[in-house]
XYZ file of C-alpha atoms in Angstrom:
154
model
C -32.296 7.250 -14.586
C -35.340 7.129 -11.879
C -34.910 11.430 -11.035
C -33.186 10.500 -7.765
C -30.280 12.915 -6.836
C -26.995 11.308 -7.210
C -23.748 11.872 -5.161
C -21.215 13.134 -8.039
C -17.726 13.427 -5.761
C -16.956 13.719 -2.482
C -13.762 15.977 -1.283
C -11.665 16.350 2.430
C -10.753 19.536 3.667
C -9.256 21.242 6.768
C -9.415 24.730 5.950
C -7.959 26.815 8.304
C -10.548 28.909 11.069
C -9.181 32.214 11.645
C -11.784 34.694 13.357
C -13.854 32.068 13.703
C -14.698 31.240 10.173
C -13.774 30.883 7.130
C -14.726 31.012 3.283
C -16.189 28.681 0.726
C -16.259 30.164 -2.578
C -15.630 30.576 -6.006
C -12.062 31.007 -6.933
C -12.956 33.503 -9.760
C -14.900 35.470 -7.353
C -14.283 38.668 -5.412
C -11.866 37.944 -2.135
C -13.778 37.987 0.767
C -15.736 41.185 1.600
C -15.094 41.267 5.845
C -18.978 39.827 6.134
C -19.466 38.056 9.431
C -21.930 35.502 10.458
C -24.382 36.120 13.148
C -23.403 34.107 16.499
C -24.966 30.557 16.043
C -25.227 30.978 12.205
C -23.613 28.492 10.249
C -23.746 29.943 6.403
C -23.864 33.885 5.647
C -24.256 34.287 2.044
C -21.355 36.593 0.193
C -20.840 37.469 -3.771
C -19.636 34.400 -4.973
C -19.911 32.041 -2.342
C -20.383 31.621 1.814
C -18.672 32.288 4.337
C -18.715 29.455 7.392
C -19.499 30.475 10.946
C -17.496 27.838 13.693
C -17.749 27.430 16.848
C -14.252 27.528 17.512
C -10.999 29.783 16.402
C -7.430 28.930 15.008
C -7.606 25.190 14.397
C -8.959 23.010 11.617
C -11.993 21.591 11.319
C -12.666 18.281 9.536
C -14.601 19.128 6.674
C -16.342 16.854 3.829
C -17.717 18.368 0.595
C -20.271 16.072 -1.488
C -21.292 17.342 -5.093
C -24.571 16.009 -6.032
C -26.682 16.392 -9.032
C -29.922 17.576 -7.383
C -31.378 18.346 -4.015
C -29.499 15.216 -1.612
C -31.382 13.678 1.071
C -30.220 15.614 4.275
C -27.320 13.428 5.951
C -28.895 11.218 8.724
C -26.121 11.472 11.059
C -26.031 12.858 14.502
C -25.128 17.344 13.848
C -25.612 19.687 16.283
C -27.030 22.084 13.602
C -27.819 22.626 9.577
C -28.194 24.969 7.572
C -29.001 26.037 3.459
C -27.780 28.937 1.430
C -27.479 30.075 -2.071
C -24.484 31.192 -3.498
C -23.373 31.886 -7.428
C -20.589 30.323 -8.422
C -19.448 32.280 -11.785
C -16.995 29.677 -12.905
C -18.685 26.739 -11.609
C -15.853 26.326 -9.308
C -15.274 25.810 -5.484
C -12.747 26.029 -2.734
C -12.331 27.027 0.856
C -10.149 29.683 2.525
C -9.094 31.231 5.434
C -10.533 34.466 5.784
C -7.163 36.036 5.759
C -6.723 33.811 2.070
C -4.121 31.447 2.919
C -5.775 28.615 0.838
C -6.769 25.140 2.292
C -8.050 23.212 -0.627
C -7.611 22.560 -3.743
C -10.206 24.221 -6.608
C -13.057 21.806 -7.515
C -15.373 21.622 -10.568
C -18.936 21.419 -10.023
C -20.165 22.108 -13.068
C -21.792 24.939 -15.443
C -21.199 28.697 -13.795
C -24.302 29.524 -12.411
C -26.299 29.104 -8.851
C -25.632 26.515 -6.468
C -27.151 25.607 -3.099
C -25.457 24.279 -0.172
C -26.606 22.542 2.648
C -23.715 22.564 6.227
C -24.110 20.004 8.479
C -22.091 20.538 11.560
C -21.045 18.753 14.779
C -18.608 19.977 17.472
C -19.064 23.676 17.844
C -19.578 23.786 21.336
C -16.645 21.628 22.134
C -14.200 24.182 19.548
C -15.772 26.947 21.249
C -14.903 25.741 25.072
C -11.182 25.438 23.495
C -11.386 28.935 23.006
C -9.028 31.309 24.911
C -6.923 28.323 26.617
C -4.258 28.611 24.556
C -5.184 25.512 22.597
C -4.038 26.544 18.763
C -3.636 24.819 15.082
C -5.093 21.873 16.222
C -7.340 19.334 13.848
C -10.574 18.471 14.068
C -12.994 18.792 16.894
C -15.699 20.294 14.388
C -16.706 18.505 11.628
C -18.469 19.815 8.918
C -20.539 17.800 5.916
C -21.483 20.374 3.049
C -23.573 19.139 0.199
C -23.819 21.274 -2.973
C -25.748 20.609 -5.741
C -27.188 23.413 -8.319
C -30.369 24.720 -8.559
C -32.384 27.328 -11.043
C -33.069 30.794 -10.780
């Protein structure tokens, strides 16, 4: 093996946006703690994963999760914004949530229990955000979100 990082799995999600957010974390992790992002922030770091800032509110986003073995290349496609965080994972585990915890994906293996950084790409938060208030609801996609997680040492 030359060191370069390799893509491990890849997974589809459309988690559910309620408040306009919602959670990636560890299943074996404390439930969400009511943390909110920061307008225009995509990842706020929580006990035992992040919780996702969108653009828009009750819909679902498209969302892609790579696994990787190191630090991945950033993607090369056209996002409106990215953004890196840290988050422990104590099982080694991942899935995403509405912030209310009506689950949207199933529960993924990484690897060992330990810390884990993830990098959000993300197109399609202005559009979600102009949808905002018109009575548009539930629908899918719109936003689209690449996250690439791969761990690292502390």
């Amino acid at each position: 093996m030359d060191g370069t990082p390799r893509r491990l799995a890849g997974y589809q999600w459309e988690p559910q946006v309620e408040y306009r957010m919602f959670v990636i974390h560890d299943p074996g992790a404390e439930a969400f703690a009511g943390a909110v992002p920061a307008s225009g922030q995509l990842l706020l770091p929580e006990p035992g994963g992040v919780v996702v800032g969108s653009g828009g509110n009750d819909f679902f986003p498209a969302v892609t999760v790579e696994s990787w073995d190191g630090a991945p290349p950033p993607d090369a496609g056209t996002w409106d914004a990215v953004e890196e965080a840290d988050m422990h994972l104590p099982s080694g585990r991942l899935q995403a949530e509405s912030v209310l915890a009506a689950y949207a994906s199933p529960i993924i293996t990484l690897g060992e229990p330990g810390w884990y950084r993830i990098r959000a790409h993300c197109r399609g938060r202005v559009e979600a955000g102009s949808r905002v208030g018109r009575g548009e609801l539930y629908y899918h996609g719109v936003e689209e979100w690449l996250m690439q997680v791969w761990p690292v040492a502390r």
